[in-house]
């Protein structure tokens, strides 16, 4: 009787320990997600060079330079700007693909710019792939495809955000 009671108490304690360990891991992962993503977001938001490069890419690149030959054959300033912007989204795409960040947060923060930048750079990226005869920026492309498939309002609703425009949990 004593052994059975001890065993039951031990199993209950083990169950609680396992439950709280899993819960603690979830909280730790959530904090890690936010740290990684906020570091990237803050870099992009606060870095004047990145902002200027991104504005150049979406506003002037296509007017000034054809995509022939890809990104690596662009003049130096255009090449540096496109690489700075494209690889920032590639890094976000890597974190997204490897489940290092919560996809809702990644897409919620960057949704508009992912789509805008990809659609501007896609001809340059495709030309670069032809020139290299190899994959180029595949994680950025995957991130773009995921952003295309996810309406921002649905992302915000899934997180539980509210808006003066009406999206809310379950609305």
XYZ file of C-alpha atoms in Angstrom:
171
model
C 0.000 0.000 0.000
C 2.786 2.381 1.004
C 4.735 1.631 -2.217
C 1.671 2.191 -4.415
C 0.898 5.517 -2.727
C 4.515 6.637 -3.087
C 4.496 5.630 -6.736
C 1.275 7.544 -7.425
C 2.578 10.669 -5.661
C 5.866 10.394 -7.572
C 4.032 10.050 -10.901
C 1.842 13.063 -10.113
C 4.922 15.117 -9.179
C 6.654 13.973 -12.355
C 3.593 14.977 -14.402
C 3.523 18.446 -12.831
C 7.265 18.849 -13.366
C 6.934 17.906 -17.021
C 3.974 20.244 -17.505
C 5.804 23.199 -15.959
C 9.012 22.414 -17.860
C 7.138 22.482 -21.187
C 5.392 25.687 -20.166
C 8.715 27.300 -19.212
C 10.222 26.277 -22.569
C 7.315 27.923 -24.390
C 7.822 31.155 -22.460
C 11.566 31.048 -23.116
C 10.992 30.464 -26.834
C 8.497 33.298 -26.966
C 11.005 35.656 -25.347
C 13.695 34.457 -27.767
C 11.340 35.009 -30.735
C 10.730 38.552 -29.655
C 14.410 39.271 -29.029
C 15.490 38.051 -32.480
C 12.690 39.731 -34.342
C 12.866 42.984 -32.433
C 16.600 43.129 -33.026
C 16.023 42.844 -36.775
C 13.012 45.186 -36.706
C 14.826 47.796 -34.657
C 17.827 47.606 -36.950
C 15.582 48.200 -39.931
C 13.521 50.865 -38.230
C 16.358 52.820 -36.692
C 19.055 52.399 -39.317
C 18.957 55.400 -41.638
C 21.064 53.656 -44.290
C 18.683 50.694 -44.391
C 15.665 52.987 -44.654
C 17.304 54.968 -47.465
C 18.287 51.755 -49.259
C 14.785 50.338 -48.943
C 13.222 53.559 -50.225
C 15.645 53.566 -53.150
C 14.860 49.940 -53.989
C 11.084 50.355 -53.990
C 11.009 53.858 -55.537
C 13.915 54.216 -57.964
C 15.769 50.976 -58.721
C 13.518 49.761 -61.541
C 13.461 53.232 -63.141
C 17.244 53.546 -63.117
C 18.501 50.009 -63.818
C 17.097 47.087 -65.795
C 17.186 43.678 -64.111
C 19.341 42.172 -66.878
C 22.165 40.174 -65.340
C 20.804 40.324 -61.798
C 21.828 42.200 -58.694
C 25.572 41.612 -58.821
C 26.025 43.538 -62.086
C 24.302 46.681 -60.849
C 26.446 49.773 -60.274
C 28.017 49.763 -56.820
C 25.519 52.030 -55.003
C 22.500 50.191 -56.438
C 24.121 46.806 -55.772
C 24.888 47.679 -52.153
C 21.372 49.017 -51.573
C 19.655 45.980 -53.098
C 21.851 43.541 -51.198
C 21.347 45.373 -47.897
C 17.569 45.246 -48.279
C 17.265 41.778 -49.849
C 19.495 40.067 -47.310
C 17.671 41.639 -44.365
C 14.489 39.951 -45.622
C 16.453 36.766 -46.350
C 17.502 36.683 -42.670
C 13.909 37.167 -41.549
C 12.942 34.397 -43.983
C 15.551 32.086 -42.470
C 14.243 32.738 -38.956
C 10.693 32.167 -40.229
C 11.499 28.928 -42.084
C 13.410 27.459 -39.146
C 10.656 28.366 -36.662
C 13.006 30.669 -34.795
C 10.282 33.327 -34.665
C 6.527 33.242 -34.346
C 5.261 33.506 -37.914
C 2.357 35.717 -36.858
C 4.736 38.273 -35.439
C 7.158 38.150 -38.379
C 4.382 38.534 -40.935
C 2.450 40.983 -38.782
C 5.394 43.375 -38.545
C 6.854 43.052 -42.042
C 3.910 41.947 -44.213
C 3.612 45.052 -46.407
C 7.341 45.549 -46.950
C 7.994 41.855 -47.646
C 5.534 41.998 -50.501
C 6.584 45.396 -51.785
C 10.314 44.665 -51.745
C 9.966 41.166 -53.246
C 7.771 42.407 -56.074
C 10.333 45.102 -56.881
C 13.366 42.813 -56.622
C 11.907 39.640 -58.133
C 13.151 40.312 -61.714
C 16.644 41.060 -60.362
C 16.609 37.944 -58.175
C 15.429 35.742 -61.055
C 18.148 37.184 -63.319
C 20.704 36.588 -60.569
C 19.609 32.953 -60.309
C 20.091 32.522 -64.059
C 23.527 34.142 -63.904
C 24.607 31.993 -60.961
C 22.843 28.850 -62.124
C 21.995 28.399 -58.446
C 19.384 29.297 -55.860
C 19.484 32.885 -54.640
C 17.426 34.323 -51.756
C 15.165 31.260 -51.391
C 14.162 32.120 -47.833
C 13.041 35.599 -48.892
C 10.953 34.038 -51.660
C 9.352 31.602 -49.216
C 8.627 34.478 -46.837
C 6.993 36.390 -49.701
C 4.822 33.393 -50.613
C 3.731 33.084 -46.971
C 2.985 36.811 -46.800
C 0.930 36.565 -50.004
C -1.164 33.805 -48.456
C -1.806 35.622 -45.177
C -4.103 38.616 -44.924
C -2.737 41.073 -42.336
C -6.141 41.354 -40.683
C -6.238 37.587 -40.167
C -2.738 37.638 -38.666
C -3.728 40.418 -36.261
C -6.984 38.701 -35.414
C -5.140 35.439 -34.637
C -2.951 37.301 -32.152
C -5.997 38.943 -30.591
C -5.260 42.511 -31.669
C -8.056 45.007 -31.877
C -8.402 47.883 -34.291
C -10.543 50.945 -34.749
C -11.184 49.515 -38.230
C -12.913 46.477 -36.861
C -10.634 43.453 -36.777
C -10.860 41.772 -33.439
C -10.701 38.220 -32.119
C -13.473 36.195 -33.696
C -14.801 39.159 -35.697
